[in-house]
Short mmCIF file of C-alpha atoms in Angstrom, two decimals:
data_model
loop_
_atom_site.label_atom_id
_atom_site.label_comp_id
_atom_site.label_asym_id
_atom_site.label_seq_id
_atom_site.Cartn_x
_atom_site.Cartn_y
_atom_site.Cartn_z
CA ALA A 1 -129.33 -13.23 67.06
CA GLN A 2 -127.49 -16.47 66.43
CA SER A 3 -129.50 -19.10 64.61
CA VAL A 4 -129.49 -22.23 62.49
CA ALA A 5 -132.01 -22.89 59.73
CA GLN A 6 -132.91 -26.16 58.07
CA PRO A 7 -135.29 -25.03 55.33
CA GLU A 8 -136.72 -28.47 54.50
CA ASP A 9 -138.89 -30.42 56.90
CA GLN A 10 -138.53 -33.54 54.77
CA VAL A 11 -136.32 -34.72 51.94
CA ASN A 12 -137.16 -37.74 49.76
CA VAL A 13 -134.41 -39.45 47.77
CA ALA A 14 -134.35 -42.68 45.80
CA GLU A 15 -131.89 -45.30 46.98
CA GLY A 16 -128.58 -45.00 45.15
CA ASN A 17 -129.06 -41.33 44.32
CA PRO A 18 -127.03 -38.54 45.89
CA LEU A 19 -128.61 -36.73 48.81
CA THR A 20 -128.31 -33.24 50.24
CA VAL A 21 -129.74 -31.92 53.50
CA LYS A 22 -129.49 -28.15 53.74
CA CYS A 23 -128.36 -26.00 56.64
CA THR A 24 -127.65 -22.30 56.91
CA TYR A 25 -126.45 -20.43 59.95
CA SER A 26 -126.06 -16.99 61.44
CA VAL A 27 -123.44 -16.54 64.13
CA SER A 28 -120.94 -13.93 65.17
CA GLY A 29 -117.33 -14.88 64.70
CA ASN A 30 -116.07 -18.16 63.31
CA PRO A 31 -118.65 -20.92 63.45
CA TYR A 32 -118.23 -24.39 64.86
CA LEU A 33 -120.75 -26.47 62.92
CA PHE A 34 -122.06 -29.97 63.55
CA TRP A 35 -124.40 -32.57 62.06
CA TYR A 36 -126.23 -35.16 64.12
CA VAL A 37 -128.56 -38.02 63.20
CA GLN A 38 -131.46 -39.39 65.23
CA TYR A 39 -133.09 -42.77 64.69
CA PRO A 40 -136.57 -43.43 66.13
CA ASN A 41 -136.77 -43.40 69.93
CA ARG A 42 -133.03 -42.86 70.25
CA GLY A 43 -130.71 -40.04 71.22
CA LEU A 44 -128.78 -38.00 68.69
CA GLN A 45 -125.55 -39.37 67.26
CA PHE A 46 -122.70 -37.18 66.10
CA LEU A 47 -121.93 -37.41 62.35
CA LEU A 48 -119.32 -34.76 61.60
CA LYS A 49 -118.12 -31.28 62.40
CA TYR A 50 -116.42 -28.28 60.84
CA ILE A 51 -113.90 -26.43 62.97
CA THR A 52 -111.40 -24.94 60.56
CA GLY A 53 -109.40 -25.85 57.47
CA ASP A 54 -110.71 -27.85 54.53
CA ASN A 55 -114.24 -26.83 53.57
CA LEU A 56 -115.22 -30.44 52.82
CA VAL A 57 -115.57 -32.45 55.98
CA LYS A 58 -115.95 -36.23 56.00
CA GLY A 59 -117.81 -38.07 58.71
CA SER A 60 -119.46 -41.30 59.73
CA TYR A 61 -121.45 -43.66 57.45
CA GLY A 62 -120.11 -42.07 54.25
CA PHE A 63 -121.56 -38.64 54.96
CA GLU A 64 -119.75 -35.42 54.22
CA ALA A 65 -120.55 -31.75 54.55
CA GLU A 66 -119.44 -28.69 52.69
CA PHE A 67 -118.77 -25.47 54.55
CA ASN A 68 -119.43 -22.34 52.49
CA LYS A 69 -118.54 -19.17 54.33
CA SER A 70 -119.89 -16.75 51.72
CA GLN A 71 -123.28 -18.46 51.69
CA THR A 72 -123.17 -19.24 55.44
CA SER A 73 -124.14 -22.82 54.67
CA PHE A 74 -123.11 -26.26 55.86
CA HIS A 75 -125.03 -28.76 53.72
CA LEU A 76 -124.87 -32.46 54.49
CA LYS A 77 -124.24 -34.75 51.52
CA LYS A 78 -123.80 -38.37 50.56
CA PRO A 79 -122.96 -39.61 47.07
CA SER A 80 -125.22 -42.68 47.16
CA ALA A 81 -128.14 -42.96 49.58
CA LEU A 82 -129.06 -46.13 51.46
CA VAL A 83 -132.48 -47.03 52.84
CA SER A 84 -130.81 -47.23 56.25
CA ASP A 85 -129.97 -43.51 56.00
CA SER A 86 -133.63 -42.73 56.63
CA ALA A 87 -133.67 -40.75 59.87
CA LEU A 88 -133.98 -37.26 61.36
CA TYR A 89 -130.97 -35.02 60.81
CA PHE A 90 -130.02 -32.00 62.88
CA CYS A 91 -127.58 -29.23 62.08
CA ALA A 92 -126.07 -27.39 65.06
CA VAL A 93 -123.75 -24.51 65.77
CA ARG A 94 -121.73 -23.89 68.87
CA PRO A 95 -120.91 -20.21 69.43
CA MET A 96 -117.34 -19.18 70.17
CA ASN A 97 -118.37 -17.93 73.61
CA ARG A 98 -118.41 -21.10 75.67
CA ASP A 99 -121.02 -19.60 77.98
CA ASP A 100 -123.49 -19.65 75.11
CA LYS A 101 -125.66 -22.65 74.47
CA ILE A 102 -125.53 -24.99 71.47
CA ILE A 103 -128.05 -23.97 68.82
CA PHE A 104 -129.87 -26.70 66.92
CA GLY A 105 -131.86 -26.49 63.73
CA LYS A 106 -135.39 -27.89 63.81
CA GLY A 107 -134.37 -31.04 61.98
CA THR A 108 -134.94 -32.53 58.53
CA ARG A 109 -136.52 -35.93 58.06
CA LEU A 110 -134.77 -37.89 55.34
CA HIS A 111 -136.70 -40.62 53.54
CA ILE A 112 -134.74 -42.93 51.27
CA LEU A 113 -137.09 -44.71 48.90
CA PRO A 114 -136.19 -48.27 47.85
CA ASP B 1 -117.06 -47.56 78.22
CA GLY B 2 -117.45 -43.82 78.39
CA GLY B 3 -120.88 -42.45 77.77
CA ILE B 4 -123.98 -40.74 78.98
CA THR B 5 -126.80 -42.71 80.57
CA GLN B 6 -130.41 -41.70 81.03
CA SER B 7 -132.87 -43.57 83.19
CA PRO B 8 -135.51 -44.75 83.11
CA LYS B 9 -136.19 -45.32 79.43
CA TYR B 10 -139.94 -45.06 79.99
CA LEU B 11 -141.68 -43.18 82.79
CA PHE B 12 -145.33 -42.74 83.62
CA ARG B 13 -146.59 -39.88 85.74
CA LYS B 14 -149.93 -39.30 87.32
CA GLU B 15 -151.50 -35.89 87.30
CA GLY B 16 -150.07 -33.70 90.07
CA GLN B 17 -146.95 -35.76 90.64
CA ASN B 18 -143.35 -34.66 90.45
CA VAL B 19 -140.98 -37.04 88.68
CA THR B 20 -137.20 -36.99 88.33
CA LEU B 21 -135.27 -38.08 85.26
CA SER B 22 -131.73 -39.21 85.77
CA CYS B 23 -128.73 -38.28 83.62
CA GLU B 24 -125.21 -39.49 84.39
CA GLN B 25 -122.03 -39.12 82.34
CA ASN B 26 -118.54 -40.51 82.79
CA LEU B 27 -116.95 -38.45 80.03
CA ASN B 28 -115.58 -35.82 82.41
CA HIS B 29 -117.60 -33.18 80.55
CA ASP B 30 -118.18 -29.79 82.09
CA ALA B 31 -121.38 -28.90 80.24
CA MET B 32 -124.67 -30.76 80.46
CA TYR B 33 -128.02 -30.06 78.82
CA TRP B 34 -131.66 -31.12 78.96
CA TYR B 35 -133.85 -31.00 75.86
CA ARG B 36 -137.47 -31.76 75.23
CA GLN B 37 -138.62 -33.26 71.93
CA ASP B 38 -142.26 -33.46 70.90
CA PRO B 39 -143.52 -35.58 67.99
CA GLY B 40 -142.42 -34.18 64.68
CA GLN B 41 -140.59 -31.33 66.32
CA GLY B 42 -137.02 -30.40 66.97
CA LEU B 43 -135.18 -29.99 70.24
CA ARG B 44 -136.14 -27.37 72.79
CA LEU B 45 -133.66 -26.49 75.52
CA ILE B 46 -134.97 -26.77 79.07
CA TYR B 47 -131.89 -26.13 81.22
CA TYR B 48 -128.14 -26.25 80.82
CA SER B 49 -125.16 -26.23 83.13
CA GLN B 50 -121.62 -25.26 82.29
CA ILE B 51 -120.13 -26.06 85.69
CA VAL B 52 -120.96 -27.73 88.96
CA ASN B 53 -123.39 -25.83 91.20
CA ASP B 54 -124.43 -23.52 88.37
CA PHE B 55 -127.14 -23.79 85.72
CA GLN B 56 -129.15 -21.55 83.40
CA LYS B 57 -132.68 -21.62 82.13
CA GLY B 58 -133.22 -22.54 78.54
CA ASP B 59 -136.14 -21.67 76.31
CA ILE B 60 -138.83 -23.68 78.12
CA ALA B 61 -137.76 -23.91 81.79
CA GLU B 62 -141.19 -23.30 83.34
CA GLY B 63 -142.42 -26.34 85.24
CA TYR B 64 -138.98 -27.95 85.40
CA SER B 65 -136.12 -27.86 87.89
CA VAL B 66 -132.54 -29.16 87.88
CA SER B 67 -129.53 -29.52 90.13
CA ARG B 68 -125.83 -29.94 89.43
CA GLU B 69 -124.25 -31.06 92.67
CA LYS B 70 -121.77 -33.36 90.94
CA LYS B 71 -119.98 -33.03 87.63
CA GLU B 72 -121.26 -36.42 86.53
CA SER B 73 -124.93 -35.90 87.28
CA PHE B 74 -127.64 -33.51 86.05
CA PRO B 75 -131.10 -34.73 87.13
CA LEU B 76 -134.25 -33.09 85.78
CA THR B 77 -137.42 -32.85 87.84
CA VAL B 78 -140.69 -32.42 86.00
CA THR B 79 -142.98 -30.73 88.47
CA SER B 80 -146.76 -30.67 88.67
CA ALA B 81 -146.58 -27.12 87.36
CA GLN B 82 -145.65 -28.48 83.94
CA LYS B 83 -149.07 -28.78 82.35
CA ASN B 84 -148.14 -30.84 79.33
CA PRO B 85 -145.16 -33.00 80.26
CA THR B 86 -145.73 -35.89 77.87
CA ALA B 87 -142.65 -35.84 75.62
CA PHE B 88 -139.29 -37.41 74.84
CA TYR B 89 -136.53 -35.98 77.05
CA LEU B 90 -132.90 -35.96 75.98
CA CYS B 91 -129.84 -35.26 78.09
CA ALA B 92 -126.52 -34.28 76.54
CA SER B 93 -123.02 -33.36 77.64
CA SER B 94 -120.07 -31.69 75.99
CA GLY B 95 -116.48 -30.84 76.72
CA TRP B 96 -115.07 -27.51 77.81
CA GLN B 97 -113.80 -26.54 74.38
CA VAL B 98 -116.43 -25.13 72.03
CA ASN B 99 -115.15 -27.16 69.08
CA THR B 100 -116.17 -30.44 70.69
CA GLU B 101 -119.33 -32.31 69.86
CA ALA B 102 -122.13 -33.10 72.26
CA PHE B 103 -122.91 -36.63 73.38
CA PHE B 104 -126.52 -37.63 73.91
CA GLY B 105 -128.21 -40.16 76.12
CA GLN B 106 -130.80 -42.56 74.73
CA GLY B 107 -133.69 -40.52 76.04
CA THR B 108 -136.55 -40.92 78.49
CA ARG B 109 -140.11 -41.06 77.24
CA LEU B 110 -142.43 -39.53 79.81
CA THR B 111 -146.16 -40.13 79.62
CA VAL B 112 -148.86 -38.65 81.82
CA VAL B 113 -151.53 -41.18 82.72
#
């Protein structure tokens, strides 16, 4: 079965420190991987995606993600965290078969401590 | 501006009532989705549609119904059969190609009173 796992419910990071939000996946074929962010009482916003090519993908607000095929991971990273980065982050995978639905992880709440 | 619009932002339902949540997009997207989000939880798929006049049940379709008569619109009806409808509902759309990201509306918060 195709799935996405976000092993941490919550991640706490001090402001100015680097942050990592973890995501692993299980899909057949080549994965199309996405990260989204959700602020309170709002919809999800797209951050970045991996389709093919360079394993390090850069996105909005200084975020980047590293695709690792051997570890089936797509961790979200930022070199220096801001308090305003505090939000709920979702990893998602879209299967190659367009008739299949998008699969979301359960989300990781990121707290940036001032 | 292109985007996806949900209305209303807040909705109150009495016991035994059906209510309909609106979702409209002007992105020319083929696929549309409805998700439910409960406090502290992730997204659960209710229904999705890949094309006009066709839709599929998601993981928690019981007590909900949808229609897709127009490409731009994918309304969700929460019926009286849904015993615990209080939640945050999110609509999304995406393009035909699988390497495209989904766009989300701002959500509708439904409360049973």
